Amino acid sequence: MSTSENPFGQVLVALVTPFTADGEVDWNDVEKHIDRCIQDGADGIVVTGTTGETSTLTDPEKLKLVEVAKSVSAGRAKIITGGGSNETAHAIELYKASEKAGADGIMIVTPYYNKPTQAGILTHFRMVADSTDLPVILYDIPGRTGVPIAYETILRIAKHPNVRAIKDAKGDFSQVSRVLNQTDLLYFSGDDANVLPHLSIGATGLIGVTANVASAPYRTIIDAVNASDLATATAAHQALEPLVRAIMTHVPGTVAAKYVLHGLGRISSPRVRLPLVGPEEWEAAQIEDELALVGAIDGVDFKNFRPDRNAAAGGALPKVAGTTR
């Protein structure tokens, strides 16, 4: 698939933002983690999204994440900035600044907490898309925003020339098919457990949390689907299943991903920022029980997994408060 058809890539990592033990961004770990994901097969990196703890990042941190990711990728992967804001004016300014910082695309989440009508959602998307020349991914995640993007709204905003794709995290496969039939939007699976089912009905790729830990198997799935090799794609999907369960079912994906990455020695601290906290003892035990079921996966060796429940406990208050409304 050429970049003219798809400006985002197909294996996109919803990147965690590594922090130090006191909750400040660990820029050395950020660089190492991005490089590792790209080496393992990611061709797109989404910074400052939900998994990147955008709600507790400052605007300067968000923009620096774009700059650092752009530098580390050195053309090997597209850099997409996520997050945004539930205030349209703030979202516009943040995305304009992200474009100047070098982002290759933007991902606009449905305004959260406000619970706007579909007319308000449509206006928000249009105004943000009007403010940039970058290709846009819509992000539909009603479990976090409180409001789904209605099918009719997707059809209307899909006519905007900058809106190129949608990330679906609500699992409505019938709507996926309808949108693919009636628009030119690229579809990205935003549900780690359903990546292969989404691809099987025409999705372009994934924006995944578990890909922080294991990008290579998702590369295998994408390449196999592109080659019409269902058997290889299915085998990789099945091998990932216990890891996806470990990351996505017991605590927020960010928390579990950092816990696992730290246990593998890939980041220096599993710290998250409040109000997120690390897994409690029983939650950590559940994550570890799931990981014990993981077999051979490209790029990950759980024989070297050394979890540290004490390091993960609690959450951090950074020195400067975040600016996302």
Short mmCIF file of C-alpha atoms in Angstrom, two decimals:
data_model
loop_
_atom_site.label_atom_id
_atom_site.label_comp_id
_atom_site.label_asym_id
_atom_site.label_seq_id
_atom_site.Cartn_x
_atom_site.Cartn_y
_atom_site.Cartn_z
CA MET A 1 0.00 0.00 0.00
CA SER A 2 1.56 3.30 -1.07
CA THR A 3 1.81 6.32 1.18
CA SER A 4 -0.39 8.23 -1.27
CA GLU A 5 -3.18 5.76 -0.49
CA ASN A 6 -2.38 5.49 3.21
CA PRO A 7 -0.43 8.33 4.87
CA PHE A 8 -0.38 6.67 8.31
CA GLY A 9 1.07 3.16 8.03
CA GLN A 10 -0.63 -0.07 9.06
CA VAL A 11 1.02 -1.19 12.32
CA LEU A 12 0.58 1.84 14.56
CA VAL A 13 1.65 1.75 18.21
CA ALA A 14 -0.46 3.72 20.70
CA LEU A 15 2.71 4.71 22.51
CA VAL A 16 3.06 4.78 26.28
CA THR A 17 4.94 7.79 27.65
CA PRO A 18 7.73 6.47 29.90
CA PHE A 19 8.14 8.39 33.14
CA THR A 20 10.80 8.52 35.82
CA ALA A 21 9.92 7.26 39.28
CA ASP A 22 8.85 10.79 40.27
CA GLY A 23 6.55 11.17 37.27
CA GLU A 24 8.60 13.27 34.87
CA VAL A 25 8.96 12.24 31.23
CA ASP A 26 11.99 9.98 30.79
CA TRP A 27 13.20 11.24 27.42
CA ASN A 28 15.94 8.64 27.12
CA ASP A 29 13.41 5.86 27.57
CA VAL A 30 11.03 7.57 25.12
CA GLU A 31 13.72 7.46 22.44
CA LYS A 32 14.69 3.85 23.15
CA HIS A 33 11.08 2.68 23.23
CA ILE A 34 10.14 4.36 19.94
CA ASP A 35 13.22 2.92 18.25
CA ARG A 36 12.44 -0.58 19.56
CA CYS A 37 8.85 -0.44 18.31
CA ILE A 38 9.97 0.65 14.84
CA GLN A 39 12.70 -2.00 14.70
CA ASP A 40 10.06 -4.61 15.59
CA GLY A 41 7.85 -3.64 12.66
CA ALA A 42 5.78 -0.58 13.53
CA ASP A 43 5.37 1.84 10.64
CA GLY A 44 3.36 4.38 12.62
CA ILE A 45 3.75 5.82 16.12
CA VAL A 46 0.84 7.58 17.85
CA VAL A 47 2.15 9.84 20.62
CA THR A 48 0.09 11.69 23.23
CA GLY A 49 -2.96 9.47 22.84
CA THR A 50 -4.98 7.87 25.62
CA THR A 51 -2.26 5.27 26.17
CA GLY A 52 0.32 8.05 26.26
CA GLU A 53 -1.54 9.62 29.23
CA THR A 54 -2.40 12.72 27.25
CA SER A 55 -4.75 13.93 29.99
CA THR A 56 -1.82 14.53 32.33
CA LEU A 57 0.77 15.75 29.83
CA THR A 58 1.48 19.45 29.43
CA ASP A 59 1.26 21.00 25.98
CA PRO A 60 5.06 21.51 25.85
CA GLU A 61 5.53 17.81 26.69
CA LYS A 62 3.11 16.82 23.92
CA LEU A 63 4.93 18.91 21.35
CA LYS A 64 8.33 17.63 22.45
CA LEU A 65 7.04 14.06 22.11
CA VAL A 66 6.21 14.82 18.48
CA GLU A 67 9.65 16.32 17.91
CA VAL A 68 11.49 13.45 19.61
CA ALA A 69 9.45 10.79 17.82
CA LYS A 70 10.06 12.50 14.48
CA SER A 71 13.78 12.60 15.15
CA VAL A 72 14.02 8.97 16.30
CA SER A 73 11.91 7.65 13.44
CA ALA A 74 14.11 9.38 10.86
CA GLY A 75 11.59 8.58 8.16
CA ARG A 76 11.12 4.94 9.17
CA ALA A 77 7.62 5.48 10.57
CA LYS A 78 4.86 8.06 10.45
CA ILE A 79 4.34 10.16 13.58
CA ILE A 80 0.73 10.80 14.53
CA THR A 81 -0.28 13.07 17.39
CA GLY A 82 -3.34 12.06 19.37
CA GLY A 83 -5.18 13.41 22.35
CA GLY A 84 -6.39 16.85 21.44
CA SER A 85 -8.87 18.47 23.79
CA ASN A 86 -12.55 18.64 24.56
CA GLU A 87 -12.28 22.39 23.99
CA THR A 88 -12.33 23.00 20.25
CA ALA A 89 -10.19 26.16 20.41
CA HIS A 90 -7.51 24.41 22.46
CA ALA A 91 -7.54 21.39 20.14
CA ILE A 92 -7.04 23.63 17.10
CA GLU A 93 -4.06 25.41 18.64
CA LEU A 94 -2.50 22.15 19.82
CA TYR A 95 -2.81 20.48 16.42
CA LYS A 96 -1.45 23.56 14.63
CA ALA A 97 1.57 23.47 16.91
CA SER A 98 1.93 19.71 16.40
CA GLU A 99 2.02 20.25 12.64
CA LYS A 100 4.84 22.76 13.07
CA ALA A 101 6.63 20.28 15.35
CA GLY A 102 6.72 17.75 12.52
CA ALA A 103 3.69 15.50 12.95
CA ASP A 104 2.72 13.49 9.86
CA GLY A 105 -0.94 13.25 10.89
CA ILE A 106 -3.36 13.96 13.69
CA MET A 107 -5.91 11.84 15.52
CA ILE A 108 -8.96 13.74 16.79
CA VAL A 109 -10.86 12.17 19.66
CA THR A 110 -14.57 12.83 20.20
CA PRO A 111 -14.92 15.64 22.77
CA TYR A 112 -15.23 13.95 26.16
CA TYR A 113 -17.08 15.00 29.33
CA ASN A 114 -19.07 17.74 27.52
CA LYS A 115 -21.31 15.08 25.87
CA PRO A 116 -22.00 17.22 22.77
CA THR A 117 -24.75 16.41 20.31
CA GLN A 118 -23.85 14.89 16.96
CA ALA A 119 -24.01 18.40 15.49
CA GLY A 120 -21.44 19.53 18.05
CA ILE A 121 -19.19 16.55 17.31
CA LEU A 122 -19.42 17.23 13.58
CA THR A 123 -18.59 20.92 14.07
CA HIS A 124 -15.62 20.06 16.32
CA PHE A 125 -14.19 17.65 13.76
CA ARG A 126 -14.72 20.03 10.86
CA MET A 127 -13.13 23.00 12.57
CA VAL A 128 -10.08 21.03 13.68
CA ALA A 129 -9.70 19.43 10.24
CA ASP A 130 -10.03 22.87 8.63
CA SER A 131 -7.15 24.17 10.76
CA THR A 132 -4.49 21.80 9.44
CA ASP A 133 -3.15 20.44 6.18
CA LEU A 134 -2.31 17.13 7.84
CA PRO A 135 -4.32 13.94 7.22
CA VAL A 136 -6.80 13.25 10.01
CA ILE A 137 -7.85 10.10 11.85
CA LEU A 138 -11.14 10.30 13.73
CA TYR A 139 -11.08 8.46 17.07
CA ASP A 140 -14.35 6.81 18.12
CA ILE A 141 -14.11 5.51 21.69
CA PRO A 142 -17.46 6.04 23.45
CA GLY A 143 -16.34 4.03 26.49
CA ARG A 144 -14.08 6.97 27.38
CA THR A 145 -15.81 9.93 25.74
CA GLY A 146 -19.38 9.06 26.70
CA VAL A 147 -20.67 9.68 23.17
CA PRO A 148 -20.26 7.52 20.04
CA ILE A 149 -19.81 9.02 16.60
CA ALA A 150 -23.09 8.15 14.87
CA TYR A 151 -22.96 6.45 11.50
CA GLU A 152 -24.62 9.44 9.85
CA THR A 153 -22.04 11.78 11.38
CA ILE A 154 -19.20 9.64 10.06
CA LEU A 155 -20.69 9.81 6.56
CA ARG A 156 -20.89 13.60 6.74
CA ILE A 157 -17.40 14.25 8.12
CA ALA A 158 -15.91 11.69 5.71
CA LYS A 159 -16.55 14.20 2.93
CA HIS A 160 -13.94 16.55 4.41
CA PRO A 161 -10.79 16.28 2.25
CA ASN A 162 -8.43 16.10 5.24
CA VAL A 163 -10.34 13.35 7.04
CA ARG A 164 -8.74 10.13 5.81
CA ALA A 165 -9.37 7.49 8.47
CA ILE A 166 -11.15 6.39 11.60
CA LYS A 167 -9.92 4.48 14.63
CA ASP A 168 -12.72 2.26 15.92
CA ALA A 169 -12.71 1.24 19.58
CA LYS A 170 -16.37 0.36 20.00
CA GLY A 171 -16.47 -3.00 18.24
CA ASP A 172 -19.53 -2.41 16.05
CA PHE A 173 -18.57 -4.57 13.10
CA SER A 174 -21.77 -3.92 11.21
CA GLN A 175 -21.01 -0.17 11.29
CA VAL A 176 -17.46 -0.85 10.13
CA SER A 177 -18.81 -2.62 7.07
CA ARG A 178 -21.34 0.11 6.35
CA VAL A 179 -18.73 2.85 6.58
CA LEU A 180 -16.27 0.92 4.41
CA ASN A 181 -19.02 0.40 1.84
CA GLN A 182 -20.09 4.04 1.72
CA THR A 183 -16.92 6.07 2.30
CA ASP A 184 -13.26 6.07 1.28
CA LEU A 185 -12.12 6.16 4.92
CA LEU A 186 -9.30 3.92 6.05
CA TYR A 187 -10.32 1.89 9.09
CA PHE A 188 -7.97 1.20 12.02
CA SER A 189 -8.78 -1.29 14.72
CA GLY A 190 -8.61 0.32 18.15
CA ASP A 191 -9.44 -2.91 19.97
CA ASP A 192 -6.42 -5.17 20.43
CA ALA A 193 -8.52 -8.34 20.74
CA ASN A 194 -10.29 -7.68 17.44
CA VAL A 195 -7.45 -6.67 15.13
CA LEU A 196 -7.71 -9.72 12.87
CA PRO A 197 -11.55 -9.65 12.75
CA HIS A 198 -11.40 -5.98 11.77
CA LEU A 199 -8.82 -6.70 9.07
CA SER A 200 -10.91 -9.58 7.76
CA ILE A 201 -13.75 -7.23 6.83
CA GLY A 202 -11.57 -4.59 5.22
CA ALA A 203 -9.80 -2.57 7.92
CA THR A 204 -6.44 -1.07 6.95
CA GLY A 205 -4.47 -1.65 10.13
CA LEU A 206 -4.37 -1.20 13.88
CA ILE A 207 -3.54 1.36 16.52
CA GLY A 208 -2.62 -0.92 19.38
CA VAL A 209 -1.63 -0.82 23.04
CA THR A 210 -0.26 -4.36 23.16
CA ALA A 211 2.00 -3.39 20.25
CA ASN A 212 4.10 -1.48 22.82
CA VAL A 213 5.19 -4.88 24.11
CA ALA A 214 5.02 -6.87 20.87
CA SER A 215 5.02 -5.00 17.57
CA ALA A 216 6.47 -7.87 15.54
CA PRO A 217 3.44 -10.21 15.71
CA TYR A 218 1.18 -7.41 14.49
CA ARG A 219 3.57 -6.87 11.59
CA THR A 220 3.21 -10.59 10.87
CA ILE A 221 -0.59 -10.34 10.94
CA ILE A 222 -0.66 -7.30 8.65
CA ASP A 223 1.81 -8.77 6.17
CA ALA A 224 -0.06 -12.08 6.14
CA VAL A 225 -3.43 -10.41 5.54
CA ASN A 226 -1.88 -8.33 2.74
CA ALA A 227 -0.65 -11.59 1.21
CA SER A 228 -4.04 -13.34 1.70
CA ASP A 229 -2.38 -15.81 4.08
CA LEU A 230 -5.13 -16.36 6.65
CA ALA A 231 -3.42 -19.31 8.33
CA THR A 232 -0.32 -17.28 9.25
CA ALA A 233 -2.42 -14.32 10.40
CA THR A 234 -4.62 -16.57 12.53
CA ALA A 235 -1.64 -18.27 14.16
CA ALA A 236 -0.14 -14.91 15.15
CA HIS A 237 -3.53 -13.71 16.39
CA GLN A 238 -3.93 -16.78 18.59
CA ALA A 239 -0.40 -16.50 19.96
CA LEU A 240 -1.12 -12.90 20.99
CA GLU A 241 -4.40 -13.69 22.76
CA PRO A 242 -3.08 -14.23 26.34
CA LEU A 243 -0.80 -11.19 26.04
CA VAL A 244 -3.71 -9.04 24.89
CA ARG A 245 -5.71 -10.32 27.87
CA ALA A 246 -2.87 -9.46 30.22
CA ILE A 247 -2.58 -5.91 28.89
CA MET A 248 -6.20 -5.01 28.23
CA THR A 249 -8.50 -6.62 30.81
CA HIS A 250 -7.40 -6.13 34.42
CA VAL A 251 -6.22 -2.51 34.65
CA PRO A 252 -6.06 0.35 32.14
CA GLY A 253 -3.92 -0.62 29.16
CA THR A 254 -1.35 2.07 29.93
CA VAL A 255 -0.83 0.71 33.44
CA ALA A 256 -0.46 -2.90 32.33
CA ALA A 257 1.77 -2.06 29.36
CA LYS A 258 4.17 -0.09 31.54
CA TYR A 259 4.17 -2.85 34.17
CA VAL A 260 5.11 -5.42 31.54
CA LEU A 261 7.63 -3.20 29.73
CA HIS A 262 9.37 -2.49 33.04
CA GLY A 263 9.39 -6.19 33.93
CA LEU A 264 11.06 -6.88 30.58
CA GLY A 265 13.69 -4.22 31.28
CA ARG A 266 12.63 -1.99 28.40
CA ILE A 267 11.73 1.08 30.48
CA SER A 268 13.33 2.27 33.70
CA SER A 269 10.11 2.77 35.67
CA PRO A 270 6.50 1.57 35.40
CA ARG A 271 5.25 4.86 36.93
CA VAL A 272 1.98 6.41 35.75
CA ARG A 273 0.60 9.83 36.65
CA LEU A 274 -2.35 10.25 38.98
CA PRO A 275 -5.23 9.60 38.92
CA LEU A 276 -3.86 6.42 37.31
CA VAL A 277 -2.05 4.15 39.74
CA GLY A 278 -0.04 0.99 39.30
CA PRO A 279 -1.72 -2.42 39.67
CA GLU A 280 -2.66 -3.57 43.14
CA GLU A 281 -1.24 -6.88 44.33
CA TRP A 282 -4.17 -8.95 43.10
CA GLU A 283 -4.26 -7.13 39.75
CA ALA A 284 -0.53 -7.65 39.26
CA ALA A 285 -1.02 -11.33 40.05
CA GLN A 286 -3.72 -11.57 37.38
CA ILE A 287 -1.47 -9.91 34.79
CA GLU A 288 1.37 -12.29 35.65
CA ASP A 289 -0.95 -15.32 35.46
CA GLU A 290 -1.96 -14.31 31.93
CA LEU A 291 1.66 -13.76 30.92
CA ALA A 292 2.49 -17.28 32.10
CA LEU A 293 0.22 -18.53 29.30
CA VAL A 294 2.08 -16.64 26.57
CA GLY A 295 4.07 -18.93 24.32
CA ALA A 296 6.60 -18.06 21.65
CA ILE A 297 6.07 -14.53 20.30
CA ASP A 298 8.46 -12.73 18.00
CA GLY A 299 10.47 -10.06 19.79
CA VAL A 300 9.42 -10.96 23.36
CA ASP A 301 11.00 -13.41 25.79
CA PHE A 302 9.03 -13.71 29.01
CA LYS A 303 11.62 -16.02 30.53
CA ASN A 304 13.41 -12.76 31.36
CA PHE A 305 10.30 -11.10 32.83
CA ARG A 306 11.03 -9.67 36.29
CA PRO A 307 8.00 -7.76 37.60
CA ASP A 308 8.42 -5.19 40.36
CA ARG A 309 5.12 -4.59 42.12
CA ASN A 310 6.64 -2.11 44.55
CA ALA A 311 8.04 0.08 41.76
CA ALA A 312 4.64 0.10 40.08
CA ALA A 313 2.62 0.93 43.18
CA GLY A 314 0.79 4.25 43.42
CA GLY A 315 0.91 7.13 40.98
CA ALA A 316 2.95 10.28 40.52
CA LEU A 317 2.18 13.98 40.80
CA PRO A 318 4.38 15.74 38.22
CA LYS A 319 5.97 19.11 38.96
CA VAL A 320 3.82 20.88 36.37
CA ALA A 321 0.13 20.11 35.93
CA GLY A 322 -1.16 18.93 32.57
CA THR A 323 -3.09 21.30 30.30
CA THR A 324 -5.66 19.08 28.66
CA ARG A 325 -9.12 20.21 29.63
#
